[in-house]
Each structure stands twice: as C-alpha cells, then as structure tokens.
PDB file of C-alpha atoms in Angstrom:
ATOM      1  CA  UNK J   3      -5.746  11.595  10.140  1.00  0.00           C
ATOM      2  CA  UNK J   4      -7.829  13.692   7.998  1.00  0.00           C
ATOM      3  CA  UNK J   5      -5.895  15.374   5.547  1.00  0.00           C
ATOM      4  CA  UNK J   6      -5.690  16.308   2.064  1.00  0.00           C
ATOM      5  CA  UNK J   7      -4.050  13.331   0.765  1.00  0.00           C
ATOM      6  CA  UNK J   8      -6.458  10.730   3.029  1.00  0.00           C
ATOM      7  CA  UNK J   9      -9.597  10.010   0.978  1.00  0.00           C
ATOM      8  CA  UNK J  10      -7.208   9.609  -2.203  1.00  0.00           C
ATOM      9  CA  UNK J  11      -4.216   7.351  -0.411  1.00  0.00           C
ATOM     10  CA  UNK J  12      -7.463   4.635   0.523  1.00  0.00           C
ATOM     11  CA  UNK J  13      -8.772   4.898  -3.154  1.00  0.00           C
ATOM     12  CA  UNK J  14      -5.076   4.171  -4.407  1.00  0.00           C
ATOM     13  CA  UNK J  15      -4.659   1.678  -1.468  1.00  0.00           C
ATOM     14  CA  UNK J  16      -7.860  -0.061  -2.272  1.00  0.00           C
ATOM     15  CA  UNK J  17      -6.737  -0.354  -6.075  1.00  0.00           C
ATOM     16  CA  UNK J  18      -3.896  -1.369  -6.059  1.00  0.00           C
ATOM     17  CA  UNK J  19      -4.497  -3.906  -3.415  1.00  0.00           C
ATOM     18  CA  UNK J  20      -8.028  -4.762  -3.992  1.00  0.00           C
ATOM     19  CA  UNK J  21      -9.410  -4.969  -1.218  1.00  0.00           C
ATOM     20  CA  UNK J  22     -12.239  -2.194  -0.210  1.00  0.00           C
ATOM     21  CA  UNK J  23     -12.022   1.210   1.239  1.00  0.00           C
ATOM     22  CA  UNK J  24     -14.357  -0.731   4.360  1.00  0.00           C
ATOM     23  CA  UNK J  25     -11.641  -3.734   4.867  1.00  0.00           C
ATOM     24  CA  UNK J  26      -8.596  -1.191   4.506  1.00  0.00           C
ATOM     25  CA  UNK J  27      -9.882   1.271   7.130  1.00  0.00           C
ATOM     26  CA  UNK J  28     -10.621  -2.135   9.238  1.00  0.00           C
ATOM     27  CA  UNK J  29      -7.173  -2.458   9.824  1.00  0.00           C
ATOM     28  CA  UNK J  30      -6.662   0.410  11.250  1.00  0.00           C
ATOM     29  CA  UNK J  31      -3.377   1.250   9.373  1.00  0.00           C
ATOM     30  CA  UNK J  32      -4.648   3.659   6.945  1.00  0.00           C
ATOM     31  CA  UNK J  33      -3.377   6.722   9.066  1.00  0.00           C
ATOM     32  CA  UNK J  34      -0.077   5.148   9.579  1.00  0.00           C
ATOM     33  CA  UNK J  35       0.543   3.919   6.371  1.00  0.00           C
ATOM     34  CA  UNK J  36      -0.221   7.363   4.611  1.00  0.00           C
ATOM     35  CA  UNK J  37       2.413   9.368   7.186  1.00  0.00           C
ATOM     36  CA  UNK J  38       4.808   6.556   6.544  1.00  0.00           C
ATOM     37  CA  UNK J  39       4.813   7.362   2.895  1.00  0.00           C
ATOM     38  CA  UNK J  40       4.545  10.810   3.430  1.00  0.00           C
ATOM     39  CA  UNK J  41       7.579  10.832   5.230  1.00  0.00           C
ATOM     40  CA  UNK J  42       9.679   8.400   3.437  1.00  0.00           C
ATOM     41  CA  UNK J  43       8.903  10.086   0.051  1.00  0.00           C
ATOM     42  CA  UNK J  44       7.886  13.643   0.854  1.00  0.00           C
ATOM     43  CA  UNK J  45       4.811  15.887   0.536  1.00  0.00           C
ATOM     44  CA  UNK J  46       5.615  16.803  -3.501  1.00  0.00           C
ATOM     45  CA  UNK J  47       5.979  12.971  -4.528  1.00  0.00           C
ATOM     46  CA  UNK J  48       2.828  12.070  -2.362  1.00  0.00           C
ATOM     47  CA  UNK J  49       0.979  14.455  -3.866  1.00  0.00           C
ATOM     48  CA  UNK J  50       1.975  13.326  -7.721  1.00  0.00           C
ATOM     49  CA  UNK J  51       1.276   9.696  -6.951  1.00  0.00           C
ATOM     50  CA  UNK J  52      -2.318  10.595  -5.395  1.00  0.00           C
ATOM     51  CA  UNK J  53      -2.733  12.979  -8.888  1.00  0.00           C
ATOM     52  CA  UNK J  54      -2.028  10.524 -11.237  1.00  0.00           C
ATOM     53  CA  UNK J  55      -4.339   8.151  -9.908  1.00  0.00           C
ATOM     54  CA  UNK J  56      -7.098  10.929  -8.977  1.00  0.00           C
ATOM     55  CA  UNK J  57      -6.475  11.210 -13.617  1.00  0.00           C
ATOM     56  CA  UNK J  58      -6.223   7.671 -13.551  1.00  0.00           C
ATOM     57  CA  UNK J  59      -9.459   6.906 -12.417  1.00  0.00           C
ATOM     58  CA  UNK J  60     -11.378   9.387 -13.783  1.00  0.00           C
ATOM     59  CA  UNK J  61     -10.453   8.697 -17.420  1.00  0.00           C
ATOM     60  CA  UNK J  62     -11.112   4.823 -16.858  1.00  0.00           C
ATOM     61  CA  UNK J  63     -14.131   5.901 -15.565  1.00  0.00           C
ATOM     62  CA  UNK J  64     -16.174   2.285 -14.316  1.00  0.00           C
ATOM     63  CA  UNK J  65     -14.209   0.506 -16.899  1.00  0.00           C
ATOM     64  CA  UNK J  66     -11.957  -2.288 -14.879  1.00  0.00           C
ATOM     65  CA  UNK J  67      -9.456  -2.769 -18.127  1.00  0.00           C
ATOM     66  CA  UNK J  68      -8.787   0.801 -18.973  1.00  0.00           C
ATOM     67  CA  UNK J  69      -7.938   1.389 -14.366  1.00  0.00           C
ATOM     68  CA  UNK J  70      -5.345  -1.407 -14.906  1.00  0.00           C
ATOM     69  CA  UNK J  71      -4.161  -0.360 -18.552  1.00  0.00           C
ATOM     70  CA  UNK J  72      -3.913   3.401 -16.511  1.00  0.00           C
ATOM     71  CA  UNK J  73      -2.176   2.421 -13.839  1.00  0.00           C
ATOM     72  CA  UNK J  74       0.464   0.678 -14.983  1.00  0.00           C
ATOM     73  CA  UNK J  75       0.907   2.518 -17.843  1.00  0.00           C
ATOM     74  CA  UNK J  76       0.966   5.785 -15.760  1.00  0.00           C
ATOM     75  CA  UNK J  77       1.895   5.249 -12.361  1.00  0.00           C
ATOM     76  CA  UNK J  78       3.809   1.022 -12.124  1.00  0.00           C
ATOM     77  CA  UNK J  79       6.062   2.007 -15.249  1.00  0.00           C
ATOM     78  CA  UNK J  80       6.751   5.488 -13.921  1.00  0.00           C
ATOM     79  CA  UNK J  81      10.311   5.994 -12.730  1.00  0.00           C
ATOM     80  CA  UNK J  82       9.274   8.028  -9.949  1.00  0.00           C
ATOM     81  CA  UNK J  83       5.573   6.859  -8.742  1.00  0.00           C
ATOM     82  CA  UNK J  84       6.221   3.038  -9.808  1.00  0.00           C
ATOM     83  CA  UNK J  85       9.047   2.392  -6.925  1.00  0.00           C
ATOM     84  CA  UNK J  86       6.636   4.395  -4.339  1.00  0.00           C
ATOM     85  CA  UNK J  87       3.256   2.702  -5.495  1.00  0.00           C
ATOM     86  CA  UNK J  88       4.473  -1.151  -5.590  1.00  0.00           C
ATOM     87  CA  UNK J  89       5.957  -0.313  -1.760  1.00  0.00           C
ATOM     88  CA  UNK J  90       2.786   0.697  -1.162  1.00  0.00           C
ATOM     89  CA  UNK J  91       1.592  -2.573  -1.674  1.00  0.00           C
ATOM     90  CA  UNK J  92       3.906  -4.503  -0.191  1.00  0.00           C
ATOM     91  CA  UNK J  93       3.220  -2.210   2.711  1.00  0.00           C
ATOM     92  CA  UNK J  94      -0.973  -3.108   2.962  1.00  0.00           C
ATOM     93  CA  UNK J  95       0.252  -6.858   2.407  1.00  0.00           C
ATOM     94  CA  UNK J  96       3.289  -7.161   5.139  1.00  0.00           C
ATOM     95  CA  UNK J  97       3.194  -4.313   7.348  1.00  0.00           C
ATOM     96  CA  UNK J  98       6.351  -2.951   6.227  1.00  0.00           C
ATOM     97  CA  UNK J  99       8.181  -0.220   4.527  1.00  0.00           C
ATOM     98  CA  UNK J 100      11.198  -1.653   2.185  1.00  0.00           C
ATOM     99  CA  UNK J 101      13.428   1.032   1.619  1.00  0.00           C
ATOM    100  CA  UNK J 102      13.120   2.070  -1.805  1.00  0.00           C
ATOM    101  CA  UNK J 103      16.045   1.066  -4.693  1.00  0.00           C
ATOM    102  CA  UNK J 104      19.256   3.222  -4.942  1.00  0.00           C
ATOM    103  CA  UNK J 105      18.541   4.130  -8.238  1.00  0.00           C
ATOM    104  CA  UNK J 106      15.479   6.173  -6.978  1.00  0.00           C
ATOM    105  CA  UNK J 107      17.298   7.574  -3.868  1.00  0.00           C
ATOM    106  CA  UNK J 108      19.772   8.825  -6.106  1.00  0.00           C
ATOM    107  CA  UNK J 109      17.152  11.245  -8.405  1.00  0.00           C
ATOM    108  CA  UNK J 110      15.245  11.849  -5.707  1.00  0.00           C
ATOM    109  CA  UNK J 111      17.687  12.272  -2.813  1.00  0.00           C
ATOM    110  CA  UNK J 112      17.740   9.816   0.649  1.00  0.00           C
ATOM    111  CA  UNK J 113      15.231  10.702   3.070  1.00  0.00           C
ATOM    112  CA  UNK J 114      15.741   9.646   6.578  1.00  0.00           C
ATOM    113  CA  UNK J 115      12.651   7.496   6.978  1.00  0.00           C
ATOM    114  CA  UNK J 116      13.280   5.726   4.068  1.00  0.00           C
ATOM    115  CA  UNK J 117      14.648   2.437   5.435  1.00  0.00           C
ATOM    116  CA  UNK J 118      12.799  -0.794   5.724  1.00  0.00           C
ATOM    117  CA  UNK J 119      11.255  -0.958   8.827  1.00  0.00           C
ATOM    118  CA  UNK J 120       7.976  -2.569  10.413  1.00  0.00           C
ATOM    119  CA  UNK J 121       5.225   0.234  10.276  1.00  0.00           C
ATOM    120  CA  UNK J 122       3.435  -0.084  13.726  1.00  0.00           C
ATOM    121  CA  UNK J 123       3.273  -2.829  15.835  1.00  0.00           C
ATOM    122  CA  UNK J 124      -0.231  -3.873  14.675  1.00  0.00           C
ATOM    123  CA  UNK J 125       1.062  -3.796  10.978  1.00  0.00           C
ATOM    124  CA  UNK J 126       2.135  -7.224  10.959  1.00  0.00           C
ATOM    125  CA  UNK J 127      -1.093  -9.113  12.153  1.00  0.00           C
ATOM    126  CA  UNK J 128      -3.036  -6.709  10.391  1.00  0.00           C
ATOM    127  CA  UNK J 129      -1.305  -7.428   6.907  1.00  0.00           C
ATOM    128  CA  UNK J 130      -3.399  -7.905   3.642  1.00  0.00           C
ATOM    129  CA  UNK J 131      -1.394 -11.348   3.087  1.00  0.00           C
ATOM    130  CA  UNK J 132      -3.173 -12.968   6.356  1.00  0.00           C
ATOM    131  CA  UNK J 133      -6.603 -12.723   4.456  1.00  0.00           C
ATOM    132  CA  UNK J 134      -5.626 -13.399   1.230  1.00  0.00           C
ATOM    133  CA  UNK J 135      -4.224 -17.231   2.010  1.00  0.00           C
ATOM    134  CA  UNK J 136      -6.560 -17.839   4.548  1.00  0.00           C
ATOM    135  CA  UNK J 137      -4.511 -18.109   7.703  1.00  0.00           C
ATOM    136  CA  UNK J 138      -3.979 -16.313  11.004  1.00  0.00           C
ATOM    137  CA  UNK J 139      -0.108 -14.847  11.436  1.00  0.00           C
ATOM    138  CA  UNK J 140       1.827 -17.043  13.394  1.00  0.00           C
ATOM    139  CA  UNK J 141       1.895 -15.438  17.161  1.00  0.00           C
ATOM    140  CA  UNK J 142      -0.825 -13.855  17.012  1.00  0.00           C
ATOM    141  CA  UNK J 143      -5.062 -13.775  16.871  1.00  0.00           C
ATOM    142  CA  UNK J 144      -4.967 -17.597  17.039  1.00  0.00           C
ATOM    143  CA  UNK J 145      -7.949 -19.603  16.652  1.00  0.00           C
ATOM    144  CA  UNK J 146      -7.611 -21.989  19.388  1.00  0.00           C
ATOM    145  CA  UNK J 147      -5.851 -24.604  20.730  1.00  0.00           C
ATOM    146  CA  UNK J 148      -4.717 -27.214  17.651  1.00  0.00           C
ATOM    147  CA  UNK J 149      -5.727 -24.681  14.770  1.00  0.00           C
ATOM    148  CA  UNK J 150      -2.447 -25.026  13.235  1.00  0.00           C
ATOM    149  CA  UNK J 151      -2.005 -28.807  13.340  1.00  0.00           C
ATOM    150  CA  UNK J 152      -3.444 -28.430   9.940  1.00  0.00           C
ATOM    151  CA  UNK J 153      -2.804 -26.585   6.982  1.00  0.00           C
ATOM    152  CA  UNK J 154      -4.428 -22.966   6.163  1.00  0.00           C
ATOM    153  CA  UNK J 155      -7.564 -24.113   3.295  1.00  0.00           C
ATOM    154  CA  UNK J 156      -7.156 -22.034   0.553  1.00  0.00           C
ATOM    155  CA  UNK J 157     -10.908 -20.753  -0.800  1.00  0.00           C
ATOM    156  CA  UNK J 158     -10.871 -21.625  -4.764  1.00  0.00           C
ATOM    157  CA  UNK J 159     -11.839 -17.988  -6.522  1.00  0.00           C
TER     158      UNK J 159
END
C-alpha cells in the first residue's frame, strides 16, 4: 500500500517498537497493520497520530531523550492517540488488534472493526515478540526436529 499515511505509520511503528523500518517491512505486515488501524480508528484519528509524531520527531531532532520525553508526553499520555499508539504496539509484537477501552469508544464512537481480532494469518508468526526472546512461535517456522527440548537462550543486551 502506498499511501499518504505509509512512510509515516513505519517511522511511528519503528519507534515505538524499535525495531527498523528494514525488519518491520520484513514482516510483511506493514500494509495490513496500517489498514487495520485505519479502519478501526478512522482516517481523521490516523492522520493526528501520524502528525504528532511527524512534530514529534522533528523537534527531538537526533536527540534519543527528547523522541521519548515527546512521545509520551504528546502522543502515550494523550487521551485520544495514547489508546491507538500502545495498540499499535501490541499489534507489531502479537499480531493482533485488542479492541480499544470503552472509555475511548465512548468519545470517539464504536467503529465496526474495532474488536480484537488476529490481523492476518501471517501476523502471529511474524510477531515482534518471536525476535525479541529469542524463540520460534510454537506451530510454526520450527528449527528442526528436538529444537524445543530446550529452552529459548535469551541474548544478554
């Protein structure tokens, strides 16, 4: 999909989860990640959440401290982008959409694709969390016959 919102949703994506623009597209879920958004929280929300960290970044500029100290000061406290941006996350990590708290359905009004519900069907072996403890998901891209007679090794940082 290359839309408007594209370059900007794998620049939020890829700070907010940090991993890279390169390992995000590698998924292949960047296109269905954005419409899933898009359609569980509209075109005018999207667009305010992609905004605020377009500002975001530019006033931190290549300063680390002042991206974090911008982003949750302007987009994980907000009422409105905060909900959207942390399911974001947990989308990259798990593969799915969690249907956002009542409290924000109720200012914002209930759209009909907001309801948690598994992405794609590559979402879930493609998830962030595989990578970031080490292991393969159960069921799926296994490394051979025994690999799991042993526990995942977890690489110190």
């Amino acid at each position: 999909m290359n839309d408007k919102f594209h370059e900007a949703f794998l620049d939020l994506s890829s700070t907010l989860t940090g991993y890279s623009r390169f390992r995000l597209l590698g998924t292949g879920q960047a296109d269905p990640y954005l419409s899933t958004t898009r359609e569980a929280v509209g075109e005018e929300v999207l667009a305010e959440l992609l905004n605020a960290f377009t500002d975001v970044h530019r006033d931190a500029g290549d300063d680390e401290e002042a991206l974090d100290t911008g982003l949750r000061a302007r987009i994980l406290s907000d009422r409105l982008l905060g909900p959207v941006a942390r399911n974001v996350i947990k989308m990259w990590f798990v593969g799915t959409w969690y249907e956002l708290p009542q409290e924000w359905r109720d200012v914002q009004a209930t759209r009909g694709h907001d309801s948690t519900h598994v992405v794609s069907p590559a979402s879930y072996t493609e998830g962030l969390l595989w990578p970031t403890i080490g292991a393969n998901p159960p069921g799926a891209k296994a490394q051979g016959f025994g690999s799991w007679a042993a526990p995942p090794t977890i690489d110190a940082p």
